[in-house]
Structure formats: structure tokens, C-alpha cells
Short mmCIF file of C-alpha atoms and ligand atoms in Angstrom, two decimals:
data_model
loop_
_atom_site.label_atom_id
_atom_site.label_comp_id
_atom_site.label_asym_id
_atom_site.label_seq_id
_atom_site.Cartn_x
_atom_site.Cartn_y
_atom_site.Cartn_z
CA MET A 1 1.28 -28.67 7.94
CA ILE A 2 2.75 -26.49 10.69
CA ILE A 3 3.67 -23.12 9.19
CA LYS A 4 6.39 -21.00 10.76
CA PRO A 5 7.88 -17.74 9.48
CA LYS A 6 10.88 -18.11 7.18
CA VAL A 7 12.41 -14.66 6.80
CA ARG A 8 14.86 -14.15 3.96
CA GLY A 9 16.17 -10.59 3.97
CA PHE A 10 13.20 -8.29 3.53
CA VAL A 11 10.67 -10.98 2.66
CA CYS A 12 9.06 -13.82 4.51
CA VAL A 13 8.64 -16.80 2.20
CA THR A 14 5.82 -18.39 4.20
CA ALA A 15 2.39 -17.10 5.22
CA HIS A 16 -0.14 -18.38 7.74
CA PRO A 17 -3.76 -18.66 6.54
CA THR A 18 -5.37 -18.52 9.99
CA GLY A 19 -3.10 -15.65 11.00
CA CYS A 20 -3.92 -13.67 7.85
CA THR A 21 -7.63 -14.22 8.57
CA ALA A 22 -7.13 -12.89 12.11
CA HIS A 23 -5.26 -9.87 10.71
CA ILE A 24 -8.16 -9.11 8.35
CA GLN A 25 -10.64 -9.47 11.20
CA GLN A 26 -8.66 -6.95 13.29
CA GLN A 27 -8.93 -4.45 10.44
CA ILE A 28 -12.65 -5.09 9.92
CA ASP A 29 -13.22 -4.66 13.67
CA HIS A 30 -11.39 -1.33 13.61
CA VAL A 31 -13.54 0.03 10.78
CA LYS A 32 -16.76 -1.19 12.39
CA ALA A 33 -15.79 0.28 15.77
CA LYS A 34 -15.32 3.67 14.13
CA GLY A 35 -18.91 3.57 12.89
CA PRO A 36 -20.52 3.95 9.50
CA ILE A 37 -19.04 6.36 6.95
CA LYS A 38 -21.94 8.37 5.56
CA HIS A 39 -22.33 9.18 1.85
CA GLY A 40 -19.57 6.65 1.19
CA PRO A 41 -18.88 4.79 -2.05
CA LYS A 42 -21.19 2.00 -3.21
CA ARG A 43 -19.26 0.34 -6.04
CA VAL A 44 -15.51 0.33 -5.65
CA LEU A 45 -12.63 -0.91 -7.80
CA VAL A 46 -9.36 -1.42 -5.89
CA ILE A 47 -6.25 -1.99 -8.00
CA GLY A 48 -3.65 -3.49 -5.65
CA ALA A 49 -6.28 -4.80 -3.22
CA SER A 50 -4.62 -7.69 -1.40
CA THR A 51 -2.12 -6.09 1.00
CA GLY A 52 -1.10 -2.75 2.52
CA TYR A 53 -2.95 0.45 1.70
CA GLY A 54 -5.14 -1.00 -1.07
CA LEU A 55 -6.40 -3.79 1.19
CA ALA A 56 -7.11 -1.28 3.99
CA SER A 57 -9.01 0.91 1.50
CA ARG A 58 -11.09 -2.05 0.41
CA ILE A 59 -11.92 -3.03 4.00
CA THR A 60 -12.87 0.57 4.81
CA ALA A 61 -15.13 0.87 1.75
CA ALA A 62 -16.86 -2.44 2.44
CA PHE A 63 -17.24 -2.34 6.20
CA GLY A 64 -17.48 1.43 6.62
CA SER A 65 -19.84 2.18 3.73
CA GLY A 66 -21.32 -1.17 2.73
CA ALA A 67 -19.65 -0.99 -0.69
CA ALA A 68 -19.51 -3.73 -3.28
CA THR A 69 -15.83 -4.15 -4.16
CA LEU A 70 -13.82 -5.63 -7.00
CA GLY A 71 -10.19 -6.29 -6.07
CA ILE A 72 -7.30 -6.66 -8.51
CA PHE A 73 -4.02 -8.11 -7.23
CA PHE A 74 -1.06 -10.28 -8.16
CA GLU A 75 -0.54 -13.10 -5.68
CA ARG A 76 0.79 -16.65 -5.75
CA PRO A 77 -2.05 -19.03 -4.88
CA SER A 78 -1.47 -21.89 -2.46
CA GLU A 79 -0.75 -25.41 -3.63
CA GLU A 80 -0.99 -28.77 -1.91
CA GLY A 81 1.62 -28.52 0.86
CA ARG A 82 2.78 -25.01 -0.09
CA PRO A 83 1.47 -21.77 1.41
CA ALA A 84 0.32 -18.90 -0.79
CA THR A 85 1.60 -15.35 -0.58
CA PRO A 86 -0.26 -13.49 2.19
CA GLY A 87 -2.41 -11.39 -0.16
CA TRP A 88 -4.06 -14.60 -1.34
CA TYR A 89 -5.18 -15.51 2.20
CA ASN A 90 -6.04 -11.88 2.99
CA THR A 91 -8.35 -11.76 -0.01
CA ILE A 92 -10.02 -15.06 0.85
CA ALA A 93 -10.61 -13.85 4.43
CA PHE A 94 -11.90 -10.48 3.25
CA SER A 95 -14.21 -12.05 0.65
CA ARG A 96 -15.70 -14.51 3.14
CA ALA A 97 -16.36 -11.73 5.64
CA ALA A 98 -17.82 -9.43 2.98
CA LYS A 99 -20.10 -12.13 1.64
CA ALA A 100 -21.23 -13.03 5.17
CA ALA A 101 -22.17 -9.35 5.56
CA GLY A 102 -24.16 -9.50 2.32
CA LEU A 103 -21.60 -7.52 0.30
CA TYR A 104 -20.36 -8.31 -3.19
CA ALA A 105 -16.62 -9.07 -3.27
CA GLY A 106 -15.18 -9.94 -6.68
CA ASN A 107 -11.51 -10.80 -7.21
CA ILE A 108 -9.16 -10.93 -10.16
CA ASN A 109 -5.67 -12.32 -9.64
CA GLY A 110 -3.40 -11.23 -12.47
CA ASP A 111 -1.27 -8.49 -13.96
CA ALA A 112 -3.13 -5.19 -13.54
CA PHE A 113 -0.85 -3.58 -16.15
CA SER A 114 -2.19 -5.87 -18.89
CA ASN A 115 -5.10 -5.16 -21.24
CA ASP A 116 -6.46 -8.61 -20.50
CA ILE A 117 -6.94 -7.96 -16.77
CA LYS A 118 -8.52 -4.57 -17.49
CA GLN A 119 -11.01 -6.27 -19.82
CA GLN A 120 -11.70 -8.98 -17.22
CA ALA A 121 -12.39 -6.27 -14.66
CA ILE A 122 -14.73 -4.46 -17.02
CA ALA A 123 -16.63 -7.67 -17.75
CA ALA A 124 -16.95 -8.40 -14.02
CA ILE A 125 -18.20 -4.89 -13.21
CA ALA A 126 -20.75 -4.96 -16.04
CA LYS A 127 -21.98 -8.43 -15.14
CA ASP A 128 -21.88 -8.48 -11.35
CA MET A 129 -21.78 -5.03 -9.78
CA GLY A 130 -25.17 -3.64 -10.77
CA GLY A 131 -23.92 -0.25 -11.92
CA PRO A 132 -20.90 1.94 -12.65
CA ILE A 133 -17.92 2.44 -10.32
CA ASP A 134 -17.99 5.45 -7.98
CA LEU A 135 -14.54 5.00 -6.39
CA ILE A 136 -11.31 3.76 -8.00
CA VAL A 137 -8.39 3.17 -5.64
CA TYR A 138 -5.04 2.79 -7.38
CA SER A 139 -2.57 1.20 -4.94
CA LEU A 140 -0.10 -0.85 -6.93
CA ALA A 141 3.46 -1.36 -5.76
CA SER A 142 5.32 -3.44 -8.30
CA PRO A 143 8.93 -4.08 -9.25
CA ARG A 144 8.13 -4.41 -12.98
CA ARG A 145 5.61 -3.70 -15.70
CA THR A 146 5.19 -5.28 -19.08
CA HIS A 147 3.92 -2.41 -21.20
CA PRO A 148 0.60 -3.47 -22.74
CA THR A 149 1.23 -1.70 -26.05
CA THR A 150 4.96 -2.14 -26.66
CA GLY A 151 5.54 -5.41 -24.78
CA VAL A 152 8.68 -3.88 -23.23
CA VAL A 153 9.38 -5.05 -19.67
CA HIS A 154 10.22 -2.05 -17.47
CA LYS A 155 11.94 -2.68 -14.13
CA SER A 156 11.73 -0.14 -11.33
CA VAL A 157 14.75 0.66 -9.17
CA LEU A 158 15.01 2.37 -5.79
CA LYS A 159 18.01 4.61 -6.36
CA PRO A 160 19.05 8.24 -5.94
CA LEU A 161 19.45 10.52 -8.93
CA GLY A 162 22.57 12.44 -9.89
CA ALA A 163 24.96 11.42 -7.10
CA PRO A 164 25.60 8.42 -4.84
CA TYR A 165 23.72 8.49 -1.55
CA THR A 166 25.24 7.32 1.72
CA ASN A 167 23.25 6.91 4.91
CA LYS A 168 22.52 4.54 7.74
CA THR A 169 20.37 1.52 7.15
CA VAL A 170 19.28 -1.43 9.23
CA ASP A 171 19.10 -5.11 8.40
CA THR A 172 15.76 -5.58 10.16
CA ASP A 173 16.19 -9.34 10.36
CA LYS A 174 19.68 -9.35 11.89
CA GLY A 175 19.39 -6.03 13.74
CA ILE A 176 22.63 -4.70 12.27
CA VAL A 177 22.97 -0.98 11.59
CA SER A 178 25.46 -0.11 8.90
CA GLU A 179 26.25 2.51 6.35
CA VAL A 180 25.03 1.93 2.85
CA THR A 181 26.01 3.72 -0.35
CA ILE A 182 23.62 3.51 -3.26
CA GLU A 183 24.89 4.47 -6.69
CA PRO A 184 22.66 6.79 -8.70
CA ALA A 185 20.30 5.47 -11.34
CA ASN A 186 21.17 5.92 -14.96
CA GLU A 187 18.70 7.59 -17.29
CA ALA A 188 17.15 4.34 -18.51
CA GLU A 189 16.56 3.14 -14.93
CA ALA A 190 14.92 6.45 -14.05
CA THR A 191 12.63 6.28 -17.09
CA ASP A 192 11.80 2.63 -16.41
CA THR A 193 10.80 3.42 -12.82
CA VAL A 194 8.41 6.10 -14.07
CA ALA A 195 6.96 3.56 -16.52
CA VAL A 196 6.29 1.15 -13.63
CA MET A 197 5.30 3.39 -10.72
CA GLY A 198 4.18 6.54 -12.58
CA GLY A 199 0.68 7.43 -13.71
CA GLU A 200 0.31 5.97 -17.21
CA ASP A 201 -1.31 2.73 -16.11
CA TRP A 202 -3.73 4.57 -13.78
CA GLU A 203 -4.78 6.70 -16.76
CA MET A 204 -5.23 3.55 -18.86
CA TRP A 205 -7.56 2.11 -16.23
CA ILE A 206 -9.67 5.27 -16.16
CA GLN A 207 -9.75 5.38 -19.95
CA ALA A 208 -10.86 1.74 -20.16
CA LEU A 209 -13.59 2.25 -17.56
CA GLY A 210 -14.75 5.44 -19.30
CA ASP A 211 -14.82 3.75 -22.71
CA ALA A 212 -16.93 0.96 -21.22
CA LYS A 213 -19.31 3.55 -19.66
CA LEU A 214 -18.57 2.14 -16.23
CA LEU A 215 -17.55 5.36 -14.47
CA ALA A 216 -20.39 6.77 -12.36
CA PRO A 217 -21.03 10.50 -12.76
CA GLY A 218 -19.14 12.23 -9.93
CA ALA A 219 -16.76 9.28 -9.49
CA THR A 220 -13.63 9.63 -7.33
CA ALA A 221 -10.18 8.27 -8.22
CA VAL A 222 -7.35 8.19 -5.69
CA ALA A 223 -3.73 6.99 -5.83
CA TYR A 224 -1.21 6.91 -3.00
CA SER A 225 2.14 8.59 -2.56
CA TYR A 226 4.80 9.25 0.03
CA ILE A 227 7.08 12.21 0.76
CA GLY A 228 8.73 11.64 4.14
CA PRO A 229 11.57 13.42 5.95
CA VAL A 230 14.87 14.83 4.68
CA HIS A 231 16.73 11.71 5.87
CA THR A 232 15.15 9.64 3.10
CA TRP A 233 14.71 12.27 0.38
CA PRO A 234 17.72 11.21 -1.75
CA ILE A 235 16.40 7.63 -1.94
CA TYR A 236 12.70 8.47 -1.93
CA LYS A 237 11.30 11.91 -2.78
CA ASP A 238 14.27 13.04 -4.88
CA GLY A 239 15.11 9.55 -6.17
CA THR A 240 13.71 7.36 -8.93
CA ILE A 241 10.54 6.51 -7.01
CA GLY A 242 9.89 10.19 -6.21
CA THR A 243 10.17 11.01 -9.91
CA ALA A 244 7.58 8.33 -10.62
CA LYS A 245 5.34 9.88 -7.96
CA VAL A 246 5.67 13.27 -9.69
CA ASP A 247 4.34 11.54 -12.80
CA LEU A 248 1.52 10.05 -10.70
CA GLU A 249 0.61 13.62 -9.69
CA ARG A 250 0.60 14.63 -13.35
CA ALA A 251 -1.79 11.75 -14.03
CA ALA A 252 -3.97 12.83 -11.09
CA ARG A 253 -4.42 16.26 -12.69
CA ALA A 254 -5.24 14.74 -16.08
CA ILE A 255 -7.73 12.27 -14.60
CA ASP A 256 -9.21 14.99 -12.39
CA ALA A 257 -9.97 17.12 -15.46
CA LYS A 258 -11.59 14.14 -17.13
CA LEU A 259 -13.71 13.21 -14.12
CA LYS A 260 -14.67 16.85 -13.44
CA ALA A 261 -16.22 16.90 -16.90
CA HIS A 262 -18.13 13.74 -16.03
CA GLY A 263 -20.65 14.76 -13.37
CA ASN A 264 -18.14 16.75 -11.31
CA GLY A 265 -15.98 13.82 -10.28
CA ARG A 266 -12.45 14.14 -8.87
CA ALA A 267 -9.03 12.53 -8.85
CA PHE A 268 -6.28 13.19 -6.36
CA ILE A 269 -3.18 11.87 -4.64
CA SER A 270 -3.27 11.03 -0.96
CA VAL A 271 0.14 11.23 0.69
CA ASN A 272 0.14 8.48 3.30
CA LYS A 273 2.26 7.71 6.33
CA ALA A 274 5.37 5.51 6.21
CA LEU A 275 4.34 2.05 7.30
CA VAL A 276 5.69 -1.47 7.30
CA THR A 277 4.39 -3.12 4.14
CA GLN A 278 5.96 -5.55 1.71
CA ALA A 279 6.71 -2.61 -0.58
CA SER A 280 8.34 -0.32 2.00
CA SER A 281 10.51 -3.03 3.56
CA ALA A 282 12.40 -3.30 0.26
CA ILE A 283 13.59 0.33 0.27
CA PRO A 284 17.08 0.93 1.76
CA VAL A 285 17.22 3.31 4.76
CA VAL A 286 13.41 3.52 5.06
CA PRO A 287 13.00 0.63 7.56
CA LEU A 288 15.40 2.38 9.97
CA TYR A 289 13.37 5.57 9.64
CA ILE A 290 10.13 3.62 10.22
CA SER A 291 11.59 1.99 13.35
CA ILE A 292 12.39 5.41 14.83
CA LEU A 293 9.08 6.87 13.62
CA TYR A 294 7.10 4.11 15.35
CA LYS A 295 8.98 4.74 18.60
CA VAL A 296 8.25 8.47 18.55
CA MET A 297 4.64 8.24 17.30
CA LYS A 298 3.71 5.50 19.75
CA ALA A 299 5.10 7.63 22.61
CA ALA A 300 3.07 10.59 21.33
CA GLY A 301 -0.07 8.44 21.03
CA THR A 302 -0.46 9.22 17.33
CA HIS A 303 0.77 5.97 15.77
CA GLU A 304 -1.46 4.55 13.02
CA GLY A 305 -1.36 1.49 10.77
CA CYS A 306 -2.74 1.11 7.23
CA ILE A 307 -6.31 0.60 8.40
CA GLU A 308 -6.29 3.62 10.75
CA GLN A 309 -4.85 5.75 7.92
CA MET A 310 -7.42 4.68 5.36
CA GLN A 311 -10.36 4.87 7.77
CA ARG A 312 -9.26 8.44 8.60
CA LEU A 313 -8.90 9.32 4.91
CA PHE A 314 -12.40 8.09 4.10
CA ALA A 315 -14.12 9.36 7.24
CA THR A 316 -12.54 12.81 7.59
CA GLN A 317 -11.76 13.81 4.00
CA LEU A 318 -13.50 11.78 1.31
CA TYR A 319 -16.96 11.17 2.77
CA ASN A 320 -19.12 11.81 5.85
CA GLY A 321 -20.07 15.19 4.39
CA ASN A 322 -16.45 16.43 4.52
CA SER A 323 -14.53 17.99 1.70
CA LEU A 324 -10.94 17.29 0.70
CA LYS A 325 -8.24 19.47 2.22
CA PHE A 326 -5.38 20.03 -0.20
CA ASP A 327 -1.79 21.14 0.35
CA ARG A 328 -0.21 23.76 -1.91
CA GLU A 329 0.53 21.13 -4.55
CA GLY A 330 -3.06 19.92 -4.55
CA ARG A 331 -2.43 16.71 -2.58
CA VAL A 332 -4.38 15.32 0.37
CA ARG A 333 -2.14 14.66 3.38
CA VAL A 334 -2.78 11.84 5.82
CA ASP A 335 0.94 11.89 6.60
CA ASP A 336 0.13 15.07 8.54
CA TRP A 337 0.66 13.51 11.96
CA GLU A 338 3.96 11.92 10.83
CA MET A 339 5.29 15.23 9.54
CA ARG A 340 4.52 17.28 12.66
CA PRO A 341 7.64 18.98 14.11
CA GLU A 342 7.07 17.29 17.49
CA ILE A 343 7.50 13.95 15.68
CA GLN A 344 10.21 14.89 13.18
CA ASN A 345 12.47 16.81 15.60
CA PRO A 346 13.02 13.86 17.96
CA ILE A 347 13.63 11.60 14.93
CA SER A 348 16.36 13.97 13.72
CA GLU A 349 17.94 13.82 17.18
CA ILE A 350 17.81 10.02 17.37
CA TRP A 351 18.95 9.38 13.78
CA PRO A 352 22.70 10.15 14.16
CA GLN A 353 22.92 8.27 17.46
CA VAL A 354 21.57 4.87 16.33
CA THR A 355 24.04 1.97 16.30
CA THR A 356 23.67 -1.81 16.28
CA GLU A 357 24.24 -1.78 20.05
CA ASN A 358 21.54 0.74 20.96
CA LEU A 359 19.06 -0.13 18.16
CA ALA A 360 16.61 -1.81 20.54
CA ALA A 361 16.67 1.10 22.99
CA LEU A 362 16.54 4.04 20.58
CA THR A 363 14.13 2.64 18.00
CA ASP A 364 11.04 0.46 17.89
CA ILE A 365 12.78 -2.28 15.93
CA ALA A 366 10.74 -4.79 17.98
CA GLY A 367 7.53 -3.11 16.79
CA TYR A 368 8.84 -3.09 13.23
CA ARG A 369 9.50 -6.84 13.36
CA THR A 370 6.11 -7.55 14.92
CA GLU A 371 4.36 -5.57 12.18
CA PHE A 372 6.47 -7.20 9.48
CA LEU A 373 5.56 -10.71 10.66
CA LYS A 374 1.90 -9.71 10.93
CA LEU A 375 1.93 -8.96 7.18
CA PHE A 376 2.46 -12.70 6.71
CA GLY A 377 -0.06 -13.74 9.35
CA PHE A 378 2.38 -14.42 12.18
CA GLY A 379 2.11 -13.20 15.78
CA LEU A 380 -1.65 -12.65 15.82
CA PRO A 381 -3.33 -13.18 19.20
CA GLY A 382 -5.55 -16.23 19.46
CA VAL A 383 -3.82 -18.18 16.68
CA ASP A 384 -2.17 -21.49 17.60
CA TYR A 385 1.00 -21.50 15.52
CA ASP A 386 1.94 -25.00 16.69
CA ALA A 387 -1.27 -26.47 15.29
CA GLU A 388 -1.58 -28.19 11.94
CA VAL A 389 -3.11 -25.93 9.32
CA GLU A 390 -4.20 -26.61 5.73
CA PRO A 391 -2.17 -24.28 3.49
CA HIS A 392 -4.25 -24.91 0.36
CA GLU A 393 -7.22 -22.56 0.18
CA SER A 394 -9.29 -21.68 -2.87
CA MET A 395 -10.75 -18.27 -3.60
CA PRO A 396 -14.45 -18.35 -2.59
P1 NAD B 1 1.93 -3.51 -0.94
O1 NAD B 1 3.13 -4.22 -1.45
O2 NAD B 1 1.44 -3.87 0.42
O3 NAD B 1 0.69 -3.74 -1.96
C1 NAD B 1 0.84 -3.75 -3.34
C2 NAD B 1 -0.39 -4.32 -4.00
O4 NAD B 1 -0.19 -4.29 -5.43
C3 NAD B 1 -0.71 -5.79 -3.65
O5 NAD B 1 -2.11 -5.96 -3.60
C4 NAD B 1 -0.15 -6.55 -4.87
O6 NAD B 1 -0.77 -7.81 -5.11
C5 NAD B 1 -0.49 -5.56 -5.96
N1 NAD B 1 0.29 -5.74 -7.19
C6 NAD B 1 1.63 -5.61 -7.37
N2 NAD B 1 1.95 -5.79 -8.66
C7 NAD B 1 0.78 -6.04 -9.32
C8 NAD B 1 0.43 -6.30 -10.67
N3 NAD B 1 1.35 -6.33 -11.65
N4 NAD B 1 -0.87 -6.53 -10.97
C9 NAD B 1 -1.83 -6.52 -10.01
N5 NAD B 1 -1.55 -6.25 -8.72
C10 NAD B 1 -0.28 -6.02 -8.38
O7 NAD B 1 2.22 -1.97 -1.08
P2 NAD B 1 1.79 -0.65 -0.26
O8 NAD B 1 2.90 -0.26 0.63
O9 NAD B 1 0.42 -0.79 0.28
O10 NAD B 1 1.81 0.41 -1.46
C11 NAD B 1 0.65 0.80 -2.17
C12 NAD B 1 0.79 2.25 -2.58
O11 NAD B 1 0.89 3.06 -1.40
C13 NAD B 1 2.05 2.52 -3.42
O12 NAD B 1 1.74 3.49 -4.39
C14 NAD B 1 3.00 3.12 -2.39
O13 NAD B 1 3.98 3.96 -2.96
C15 NAD B 1 2.03 3.90 -1.52
N6 NAD B 1 2.53 4.27 -0.18
C16 NAD B 1 3.13 3.35 0.63
C17 NAD B 1 3.64 3.77 1.87
C18 NAD B 1 4.31 2.79 2.80
O14 NAD B 1 5.04 3.24 3.70
N7 NAD B 1 4.13 1.52 2.65
C19 NAD B 1 3.49 5.10 2.29
C20 NAD B 1 2.83 6.00 1.46
C21 NAD B 1 2.36 5.56 0.21
#
């Protein structure tokens, strides 16, 4: 079939297999061009491995350090005549490339919050990976979690706390800038968001791996967070998601203590840059901020995507003989370039001026859209989008 993008609000309901493969290859090429990462991980578990930051971490571990990787993700496979979600094609492309390079790439498609998937992962590590895990990347972004013990389904919300929040937002598809008011979360919504995006599940993974004796002495565990600028604080840092991230930091400290006692391992939070991913496009106000951020960072020559961020995290902080540099709260910051005053000050100047009419001139909405479509395999150079393509692909 011929597959074209079908954008519905902040999702694209189609994905292009050849385009996703080209997108993966771009990321592999970036990591290879940067050269080997010395003293890197050898056996890596990535939870949330099929898109965004988790996928970039997996590519960096495999192609920067020659790591065997096991990826956990939740994607809709393709069917006859119906494309999969992009993470399905991304994972197939990654796995083929890893295997061609002689690297183990195992995959489990299912609910990472469940006990069943944790046990499947443990069985796969014990059977196929030839030793315990030395790096666990926790990079889930999910709208819901069925609690494995209680069976309760928790739904996360992206809302402010305490008071309504009004700010500008952009409909990235239609290019319309408008004002949006988001009502505050109630207590149950706030607690539910912590249950989904907080640290309990990360701790459960570490516990399960530890119980199965599959954590290497000195193992590293990392999870990702975001802070961002004042413009988005009410909906992000000080909102429901920010509260969940505070809980993730609590979990990082608990896991760190556990891993320290096990061969001097470590756990920490890396605060990453705001980027176009499927998760971030769903947050009100944030896409407008990202459009301005891209404009300013590209002009400054400091713009990065997921793969540049993760390659920099691994190469300059985690490995290569470097040590982690922490902020006052004990977090690693690869959002450092984003948060520089020479980036944030121009954004604060542009922010109040943006309207529907000047959106294209004052922001990089074009770059936002290009990046968004790339997530689904569209707009990649060298791909013939008018050609017939087989949407049904099986996991190798
Ligand atoms: P993403 O949507 O691109 O990726 C989410 C991943 O989680 C996918 O692999 C998906 O398959 C997987 N997943 C979702 N629910 C699952 C489930 N129940 N079981 C198994 N797998 C599941 O998201 P992202 O933007 O890369 O976010 C990853 C992390 O990075 C999040 O913690 C997010 O807060 C953080 N982060 C994102 C940004 C940003 O701007 N995008 C910035 C800083 C930090």
C-alpha cells in the first residue's frame, strides 16, 4: 500500500516502515560518527525502548558500546493492510541493524507495569544475555497503569495543581495560536498521575531483577525527567506530572542506596531537553515552547535531538572515564544547553509576541512539524513515499 501521514490532533495514525528504518539509520550513523564510548555498558535493559529517549539510549548503548540490549515497549503490531505504530517498525529496524553488527537485541512487546512482562524479561535475560544487567534505562511515558498488585487502573493527567492555568498554546497541525485554560487536578487525579509516572514501577523492576540475581555488581539505573522554563511550570514542573517526577527522584534515591550496597552501583535522574516526541506533543503549551526553543537553539548552533542528547549523556557523563556531574538536587542535567540564559532570555521575549499570524516567523513551527512527522517515518531523505510499501512486518 501507499502510506501517507494522517495527522489527527497530536497523533499521526499511520507510520511508514521504510521511513522509520531510515530514521533509525540516521541515529545509528550519529552514534557511530561520534566514535566508541569506552567502558560503556555491556548488557542493557531499556524499559520504554521503542521511541524517544529510550530508543535513543538503546541505540547509543548498542552502537556506541557494543552492548547487548533487551527492549521493553508497548506498540501495536502491523496487520495485513494496516500499518503498525512507529515503535514497532523502529524496533524491527534497530534489531536488524544490531544483529547485523553481531549484537544481541531481544524485544518484549507488552505492559511493562505488569508482573508478567517483568518475569518474561527476567527469563529472557537469564536465557539469552549471558550475564547480569549493568545498565537499566527507565524511559516509560504512559497515560495509564494497571497496578500489578491491586488491579486498579490509574490514569495520568497533565493538569496544574491548586489553581487553573491560562497560557498560550498552539495547535501544531492547524497552526493556530490560542489561549487555553486548564482546570486544576483534583486529589485523586494527582495521586493517579504519581502512580503512573512516579517511581514505584521503576523500584519494582529493580527489585525483580535483584531477586532474580540479574543485577551486575556496580550496575547503573537511570530514569528521565524534565524541568523546563517558567512558562510551562504550572502545567509541568509544578503540575501533576512534576509531582510524579518528584516521586521518581525519591525512587532514584532509594534505588541508588540499594545499588550502592551492591558493588557500588548507582541510580540517578537525568533531566533531558524538551523535544518533539509522542509523549511531549500531548502536553498543552509545551509544543509552543518547543517551537520557540528550536528556533533559538538552532540559531545558537546548540540544537540537539534525542540521539544527540543520549549520546552526550553516555559519552560525557556516564562512561568514557567520566564521572556524573550532579546539580544541587542530585540530578544529572543534559538540559543544560536549553536552560542557558542566552537561550531562555530570547524565548521569554518571543513568548508574549507570538500570534497565529506571526507563528511561522517567530517560531520554528516548520521544524516542529518536520520532527513530528519524522517520529512516524515521514519526510526522511531517500525514501520514496509514492512507492508501494508492505505495512506488515514481523519482529525478527
Ligand atoms: P515516548 O512516548 O517517545 O516513549 C515512551 C516509551 O514507553 C515507548 O517505547 C512506549 O512503547 C513505552 N511505553 C509506554 N507505555 C508502556 C507500557 N505500559 N509498557 C511498556 N512500554 C510502554 O516518550 P519520551 O518523550 O521519550 O519520554 C520518555 C521519558 O523521558 C519520560 O519519562 C519523559 O518524561 C522523559 N522526558 C521527555 C522529554 C521530552 O521532551 N520528550 C524531556 C525530558 C524528559
